[in-house]
Amino acid sequence: MNVDRPIGIFDSGFGGLTVVSSLVEQLPNEDIVYLGDTARAPYGPRSIAEVRKFALQGLDFLMDQGVKSLVIACNSASSAAVRDARERYDVPITEVVLPAASRAMAATRNGRVGVIATQSTVSSGSYEEAFAIARHVELTTQPAPRFVEFVEAGITGGDELLSVAREYLAPIQEARCDTLILGCTHYPLLTGVIGYVLGNSVTLVSSADACAQSTYAQLTQAMLLHHQPRDADRRFYTTGDASDFQGIGRRLVGGFVTDVTTVELD
């Protein structure tokens, strides 16, 4: 495998840009190819079979770009397609569920961990499966579908969002969770309101940051990591409107989202 090939990152929309942001910080010398399937987002309300189909189409596209590794930067897609992807592609594959679960297991002090995620991720039981080995952990899962809608619209504050956050996070507070997994890569963009509602005593675990660390580890073990400083190339693709993607992406995570191209997957 050629170390000069890019890392391929797939997400249903904008949320995976939080993974890109973490990767840019942790792996600044790596080229990146990102695909956001915004035309068919959100994935959360869709069936597992449909999410699997869409995810594999997106990953096929990234493989055609000659990537050296794949990052499934979407909890719904990770839950639905990671097993198929590992059988289908001969490159290192990082997903977001297990890295986040591992970090939460290490972070919790009272053994009570919460997960907020899309309905598809919650229905898949992927986090329950990830925590099966941690018998000391009591897991509370809570769907938070409207959080995705706010992020996709570029909204990260306001009274309506605060009201929705209080509703979603009430079961987490009632269960006295001391650790919360942000089980959708959109959600780290809402850490302000989530942290405000829960307070400083609850540790927030970003699946985006955990995924980036796992990617670093996998590339290091495969001897595919760029060690020397270089000007990295970052390409962005969307199945939706390129100008909308660039505009919202730049507002959410900064100026590295440029030169977005629209593609079709069907």
mmCIF file of C-alpha atoms in Angstrom:
data_model
loop_
_atom_site.group_PDB
_atom_site.id
_atom_site.type_symbol
_atom_site.label_atom_id
_atom_site.label_comp_id
_atom_site.label_asym_id
_atom_site.label_seq_id
_atom_site.Cartn_x
_atom_site.Cartn_y
_atom_site.Cartn_z
ATOM 1 C CA MET A 1 0.000 0.000 0.000
ATOM 2 C CA ASN A 2 1.300 3.459 -0.965
ATOM 3 C CA VAL A 3 1.720 5.768 2.043
ATOM 4 C CA ASP A 4 1.024 8.774 -0.224
ATOM 5 C CA ARG A 5 -2.577 7.759 -0.808
ATOM 6 C CA PRO A 6 -5.298 9.736 1.008
ATOM 7 C CA ILE A 7 -7.555 8.734 3.885
ATOM 8 C CA GLY A 8 -11.173 8.262 2.758
ATOM 9 C CA ILE A 9 -13.894 9.533 5.109
ATOM 10 C CA PHE A 10 -17.598 8.801 4.651
ATOM 11 C CA ASP A 11 -20.555 10.361 6.433
ATOM 12 C CA SER A 12 -24.242 10.868 5.816
ATOM 13 C CA GLY A 13 -23.774 14.623 5.805
ATOM 14 C CA PHE A 14 -21.875 17.283 7.740
ATOM 15 C CA GLY A 15 -21.226 15.424 11.000
ATOM 16 C CA GLY A 16 -18.157 13.640 9.689
ATOM 17 C CA LEU A 17 -16.481 17.030 9.304
ATOM 18 C CA THR A 18 -15.906 16.859 13.071
ATOM 19 C CA VAL A 19 -13.812 13.745 12.381
ATOM 20 C CA VAL A 20 -11.960 15.623 9.630
ATOM 21 C CA SER A 21 -11.287 18.446 12.100
ATOM 22 C CA SER A 22 -9.850 15.985 14.633
ATOM 23 C CA LEU A 23 -7.794 14.255 11.940
ATOM 24 C CA VAL A 24 -6.388 17.572 10.723
ATOM 25 C CA GLU A 25 -5.217 18.242 14.299
ATOM 26 C CA GLN A 26 -3.821 14.761 14.936
ATOM 27 C CA LEU A 27 -2.652 13.859 11.406
ATOM 28 C CA PRO A 28 -1.854 17.196 9.717
ATOM 29 C CA ASN A 29 0.335 15.594 7.028
ATOM 30 C CA GLU A 30 -2.344 13.262 5.659
ATOM 31 C CA ASP A 31 -4.309 13.816 2.457
ATOM 32 C CA ILE A 32 -8.063 13.437 2.925
ATOM 33 C CA VAL A 33 -10.970 12.626 0.620
ATOM 34 C CA TYR A 34 -14.369 13.260 2.230
ATOM 35 C CA LEU A 35 -17.800 12.241 0.990
ATOM 36 C CA GLY A 36 -20.991 13.489 2.623
ATOM 37 C CA ASP A 37 -24.215 11.871 1.394
ATOM 38 C CA THR A 38 -26.272 14.971 2.104
ATOM 39 C CA ALA A 39 -28.835 14.263 -0.633
ATOM 40 C CA ARG A 40 -30.050 11.219 1.321
ATOM 41 C CA ALA A 41 -29.431 12.470 4.852
ATOM 42 C CA PRO A 42 -30.396 12.036 7.584
ATOM 43 C CA TYR A 43 -29.697 8.322 7.938
ATOM 44 C CA GLY A 44 -31.131 8.097 11.445
ATOM 45 C CA PRO A 45 -34.798 7.441 10.509
ATOM 46 C CA ARG A 46 -33.889 4.951 7.753
ATOM 47 C CA SER A 47 -33.836 1.158 8.039
ATOM 48 C CA ILE A 48 -30.578 -0.665 8.762
ATOM 49 C CA ALA A 49 -30.706 -2.326 5.323
ATOM 50 C CA GLU A 50 -31.097 1.008 3.552
ATOM 51 C CA VAL A 51 -28.291 2.622 5.549
ATOM 52 C CA ARG A 52 -26.039 -0.344 4.747
ATOM 53 C CA LYS A 53 -26.755 0.023 1.021
ATOM 54 C CA PHE A 54 -26.055 3.763 1.019
ATOM 55 C CA ALA A 55 -22.905 3.399 3.113
ATOM 56 C CA LEU A 56 -21.396 0.749 0.848
ATOM 57 C CA GLN A 57 -22.132 2.912 -2.204
ATOM 58 C CA GLY A 58 -20.259 5.754 -0.558
ATOM 59 C CA LEU A 59 -17.352 3.572 0.494
ATOM 60 C CA ASP A 60 -17.127 2.121 -3.030
ATOM 61 C CA PHE A 61 -16.783 5.688 -4.328
ATOM 62 C CA LEU A 62 -13.964 6.433 -1.885
ATOM 63 C CA MET A 63 -12.137 3.222 -2.791
ATOM 64 C CA ASP A 64 -12.308 4.328 -6.432
ATOM 65 C CA GLN A 65 -10.384 7.454 -5.358
ATOM 66 C CA GLY A 66 -7.445 5.234 -4.383
ATOM 67 C CA VAL A 67 -7.561 5.679 -0.600
ATOM 68 C CA LYS A 68 -5.202 3.854 1.776
ATOM 69 C CA SER A 69 -7.743 3.599 4.605
ATOM 70 C CA LEU A 70 -11.445 4.171 5.239
ATOM 71 C CA VAL A 71 -13.113 6.022 8.080
ATOM 72 C CA ILE A 72 -16.845 5.427 8.554
ATOM 73 C CA ALA A 73 -17.528 8.723 10.304
ATOM 74 C CA CYS A 74 -21.211 8.065 10.911
ATOM 75 C CA ASN A 75 -22.605 6.064 13.813
ATOM 76 C CA SER A 76 -25.620 4.875 11.809
ATOM 77 C CA ALA A 77 -23.416 3.711 8.930
ATOM 78 C CA SER A 78 -20.895 2.148 11.327
ATOM 79 C CA SER A 79 -23.643 0.182 13.034
ATOM 80 C CA ALA A 80 -25.119 -0.980 9.721
ATOM 81 C CA ALA A 81 -22.133 -1.596 7.458
ATOM 82 C CA VAL A 82 -18.801 -2.022 9.260
ATOM 83 C CA ARG A 83 -18.815 -5.839 9.111
ATOM 84 C CA ASP A 84 -19.636 -5.809 5.395
ATOM 85 C CA ALA A 85 -16.983 -3.159 4.771
ATOM 86 C CA ARG A 86 -14.246 -5.163 6.465
ATOM 87 C CA GLU A 87 -15.071 -8.165 4.290
ATOM 88 C CA ARG A 88 -15.336 -6.050 1.132
ATOM 89 C CA TYR A 89 -12.248 -3.800 1.271
ATOM 90 C CA ASP A 90 -8.590 -4.641 1.801
ATOM 91 C CA VAL A 91 -7.615 -1.456 3.647
ATOM 92 C CA PRO A 92 -7.632 -0.455 7.345
ATOM 93 C CA ILE A 93 -11.153 0.585 8.391
ATOM 94 C CA THR A 94 -11.993 2.776 11.348
ATOM 95 C CA GLU A 95 -15.504 3.243 12.686
ATOM 96 C CA VAL A 96 -16.885 5.375 15.492
ATOM 97 C CA VAL A 97 -18.734 3.050 17.894
ATOM 98 C CA LEU A 98 -16.008 0.915 19.503
ATOM 99 C CA PRO A 99 -13.460 3.746 19.967
ATOM 100 C CA ALA A 100 -16.062 5.884 21.737
ATOM 101 C CA ALA A 101 -17.231 2.978 23.901
ATOM 102 C CA SER A 102 -13.673 2.190 24.936
ATOM 103 C CA ARG A 103 -13.003 5.773 25.945
ATOM 104 C CA ALA A 104 -16.253 5.955 27.943
ATOM 105 C CA MET A 105 -15.424 2.727 29.798
ATOM 106 C CA ALA A 106 -12.147 4.290 30.888
ATOM 107 C CA ALA A 107 -13.711 7.638 31.785
ATOM 108 C CA THR A 108 -16.708 6.651 33.912
ATOM 109 C CA ARG A 109 -16.323 6.883 37.685
ATOM 110 C CA ASN A 110 -19.696 5.514 38.795
ATOM 111 C CA GLY A 111 -20.253 2.932 36.035
ATOM 112 C CA ARG A 112 -23.231 4.805 34.560
ATOM 113 C CA VAL A 113 -22.740 5.761 30.927
ATOM 114 C CA GLY A 114 -25.218 7.496 28.637
ATOM 115 C CA VAL A 115 -25.390 7.458 24.854
ATOM 116 C CA ILE A 116 -27.294 9.904 22.683
ATOM 117 C CA ALA A 117 -27.596 8.857 19.053
ATOM 118 C CA THR A 118 -29.870 8.721 16.030
ATOM 119 C CA GLN A 119 -32.834 6.342 16.043
ATOM 120 C CA SER A 120 -31.054 4.028 13.591
ATOM 121 C CA THR A 121 -28.010 3.701 15.853
ATOM 122 C CA VAL A 122 -30.139 3.156 18.955
ATOM 123 C CA SER A 123 -32.262 0.520 17.177
ATOM 124 C CA SER A 124 -29.170 -1.332 15.965
ATOM 125 C CA GLY A 125 -28.040 -2.084 19.521
ATOM 126 C CA SER A 126 -24.451 -1.427 18.488
ATOM 127 C CA TYR A 127 -23.537 0.369 21.698
ATOM 128 C CA GLU A 128 -25.113 -2.340 23.852
ATOM 129 C CA GLU A 129 -22.980 -4.831 21.914
ATOM 130 C CA ALA A 130 -19.865 -2.704 22.397
ATOM 131 C CA PHE A 131 -20.449 -2.532 26.163
ATOM 132 C CA ALA A 132 -21.286 -6.241 26.517
ATOM 133 C CA ILE A 133 -17.807 -6.947 27.890
ATOM 134 C CA ALA A 134 -18.145 -4.189 30.503
ATOM 135 C CA ARG A 135 -20.496 -5.815 32.995
ATOM 136 C CA HIS A 136 -19.796 -3.071 35.535
ATOM 137 C CA VAL A 137 -21.339 -0.433 33.243
ATOM 138 C CA GLU A 138 -25.024 0.490 33.283
ATOM 139 C CA LEU A 139 -25.870 1.919 29.861
ATOM 140 C CA THR A 140 -28.649 4.422 29.138
ATOM 141 C CA THR A 141 -29.371 5.095 25.451
ATOM 142 C CA GLN A 142 -31.462 8.001 24.254
ATOM 143 C CA PRO A 143 -32.447 8.886 20.668
ATOM 144 C CA ALA A 144 -31.739 12.521 19.811
ATOM 145 C CA PRO A 145 -32.815 12.811 16.160
ATOM 146 C CA ARG A 146 -33.539 16.541 16.029
ATOM 147 C CA PHE A 147 -29.955 17.362 16.991
ATOM 148 C CA VAL A 148 -28.960 16.301 13.471
ATOM 149 C CA GLU A 149 -31.540 18.645 11.949
ATOM 150 C CA PHE A 150 -30.151 21.595 13.909
ATOM 151 C CA VAL A 151 -26.556 20.878 12.886
ATOM 152 C CA GLU A 152 -27.471 20.306 9.230
ATOM 153 C CA ALA A 153 -29.161 23.725 9.300
ATOM 154 C CA GLY A 154 -26.064 25.307 10.860
ATOM 155 C CA ILE A 155 -27.888 26.069 14.140
ATOM 156 C CA THR A 156 -25.856 25.517 17.332
ATOM 157 C CA GLY A 157 -27.733 27.705 19.838
ATOM 158 C CA GLY A 158 -31.054 29.348 20.680
ATOM 159 C CA ASP A 159 -34.118 28.728 22.825
ATOM 160 C CA GLU A 160 -35.591 25.999 20.628
ATOM 161 C CA LEU A 161 -32.368 23.963 20.641
ATOM 162 C CA LEU A 162 -32.002 24.425 24.392
ATOM 163 C CA SER A 163 -35.545 23.149 24.959
ATOM 164 C CA VAL A 164 -34.931 20.091 22.781
ATOM 165 C CA ALA A 165 -31.620 19.422 24.556
ATOM 166 C CA ARG A 166 -33.291 19.475 27.972
ATOM 167 C CA GLU A 167 -35.898 16.982 26.742
ATOM 168 C CA TYR A 168 -33.351 14.574 25.262
ATOM 169 C CA LEU A 169 -30.926 14.773 28.169
ATOM 170 C CA ALA A 170 -33.500 14.357 30.969
ATOM 171 C CA PRO A 171 -33.225 10.500 30.926
ATOM 172 C CA ILE A 172 -29.421 10.797 31.087
ATOM 173 C CA GLN A 173 -29.711 13.016 34.155
ATOM 174 C CA GLU A 174 -32.328 10.763 35.767
ATOM 175 C CA ALA A 175 -30.006 7.757 35.325
ATOM 176 C CA ARG A 176 -27.217 9.787 37.034
ATOM 177 C CA CYS A 177 -24.776 9.110 34.213
ATOM 178 C CA ASP A 178 -21.368 10.657 34.819
ATOM 179 C CA THR A 179 -20.222 10.037 31.226
ATOM 180 C CA LEU A 180 -22.074 10.709 27.972
ATOM 181 C CA ILE A 181 -21.109 9.427 24.538
ATOM 182 C CA LEU A 182 -22.001 11.806 21.745
ATOM 183 C CA GLY A 183 -23.026 8.893 19.542
ATOM 184 C CA CYS A 184 -23.356 10.825 16.304
ATOM 185 C CA THR A 185 -20.561 12.806 14.708
ATOM 186 C CA HIS A 186 -22.939 15.754 14.348
ATOM 187 C CA TYR A 187 -23.264 16.067 18.110
ATOM 188 C CA PRO A 188 -19.775 17.398 18.995
ATOM 189 C CA LEU A 189 -20.891 20.597 17.266
ATOM 190 C CA LEU A 190 -23.505 20.919 20.028
ATOM 191 C CA THR A 191 -21.186 20.415 23.012
ATOM 192 C CA GLY A 192 -21.949 23.955 24.158
ATOM 193 C CA VAL A 193 -25.647 23.357 24.747
ATOM 194 C CA ILE A 194 -25.162 19.731 25.879
ATOM 195 C CA GLY A 195 -22.525 20.764 28.428
ATOM 196 C CA TYR A 196 -24.702 23.652 29.590
ATOM 197 C CA VAL A 197 -27.651 21.347 30.325
ATOM 198 C CA LEU A 198 -25.641 18.537 31.962
ATOM 199 C CA GLY A 199 -23.086 20.623 33.854
ATOM 200 C CA ASN A 200 -19.375 20.129 34.422
ATOM 201 C CA SER A 201 -19.741 16.888 36.392
ATOM 202 C CA VAL A 202 -20.580 14.865 33.258
ATOM 203 C CA THR A 203 -17.715 13.869 30.947
ATOM 204 C CA LEU A 204 -18.572 14.188 27.259
ATOM 205 C CA VAL A 205 -16.990 11.583 24.983
ATOM 206 C CA SER A 206 -16.771 12.661 21.351
ATOM 207 C CA SER A 207 -17.026 9.759 18.933
ATOM 208 C CA ALA A 208 -15.240 12.026 16.430
ATOM 209 C CA ASP A 209 -12.136 12.494 18.588
ATOM 210 C CA ALA A 210 -12.054 8.806 19.532
ATOM 211 C CA CYS A 211 -12.364 7.834 15.869
ATOM 212 C CA ALA A 212 -9.457 10.101 14.898
ATOM 213 C CA GLN A 213 -7.249 8.567 17.593
ATOM 214 C CA SER A 214 -8.174 5.083 16.408
ATOM 215 C CA THR A 215 -7.308 6.081 12.824
ATOM 216 C CA TYR A 216 -3.906 7.312 13.993
ATOM 217 C CA ALA A 217 -3.270 3.993 15.726
ATOM 218 C CA GLN A 218 -4.325 1.905 12.726
ATOM 219 C CA LEU A 219 -2.181 3.855 10.259
ATOM 220 C CA THR A 220 0.796 3.667 12.606
ATOM 221 C CA GLN A 221 0.441 -0.113 12.988
ATOM 222 C CA ALA A 222 0.092 -0.520 9.209
ATOM 223 C CA MET A 223 3.142 1.741 8.633
ATOM 224 C CA LEU A 224 1.014 4.045 6.463
ATOM 225 C CA LEU A 225 1.471 7.252 8.450
ATOM 226 C CA HIS A 226 3.133 10.354 7.026
ATOM 227 C CA HIS A 227 5.758 11.497 9.551
ATOM 228 C CA GLN A 228 7.340 14.421 7.698
ATOM 229 C CA PRO A 229 5.681 17.848 7.380
ATOM 230 C CA ARG A 230 4.023 18.341 4.004
ATOM 231 C CA ASP A 231 1.231 20.328 2.365
ATOM 232 C CA ALA A 232 -1.736 17.994 2.695
ATOM 233 C CA ASP A 233 -4.462 17.874 0.045
ATOM 234 C CA ARG A 234 -8.105 17.774 1.146
ATOM 235 C CA ARG A 235 -10.927 17.062 -1.286
ATOM 236 C CA PHE A 236 -14.611 17.244 -0.453
ATOM 237 C CA TYR A 237 -17.515 15.597 -2.254
ATOM 238 C CA THR A 238 -21.246 15.695 -1.564
ATOM 239 C CA THR A 239 -24.305 14.124 -3.143
ATOM 240 C CA GLY A 240 -26.165 17.377 -2.477
ATOM 241 C CA ASP A 241 -25.551 20.987 -3.406
ATOM 242 C CA ALA A 242 -21.836 21.787 -3.394
ATOM 243 C CA SER A 243 -22.174 25.482 -2.516
ATOM 244 C CA ASP A 244 -24.523 24.740 0.387
ATOM 245 C CA PHE A 245 -22.160 22.061 1.672
ATOM 246 C CA GLN A 246 -19.169 24.382 1.500
ATOM 247 C CA GLY A 247 -21.010 27.252 3.160
ATOM 248 C CA ILE A 248 -22.404 25.226 6.067
ATOM 249 C CA GLY A 249 -19.197 23.214 6.399
ATOM 250 C CA ARG A 250 -17.055 26.326 6.691
ATOM 251 C CA ARG A 251 -19.408 27.844 9.287
ATOM 252 C CA LEU A 252 -19.355 24.662 11.372
ATOM 253 C CA VAL A 253 -15.699 23.596 11.317
ATOM 254 C CA GLY A 254 -13.687 26.316 9.617
ATOM 255 C CA GLY A 255 -11.995 27.261 6.407
ATOM 256 C CA PHE A 256 -10.513 23.935 5.348
ATOM 257 C CA VAL A 257 -13.797 22.973 3.618
ATOM 258 C CA THR A 258 -13.129 24.246 0.090
ATOM 259 C CA ASP A 259 -13.617 23.214 -3.534
ATOM 260 C CA VAL A 260 -16.599 20.932 -2.899
ATOM 261 C CA THR A 261 -17.763 18.761 -5.814
ATOM 262 C CA THR A 262 -21.200 17.175 -6.302
ATOM 263 C CA VAL A 263 -21.302 13.470 -7.239
ATOM 264 C CA GLU A 264 -24.030 10.882 -7.796
ATOM 265 C CA LEU A 265 -23.918 7.481 -6.108
ATOM 266 C CA ASP A 266 -27.010 5.701 -7.478
#
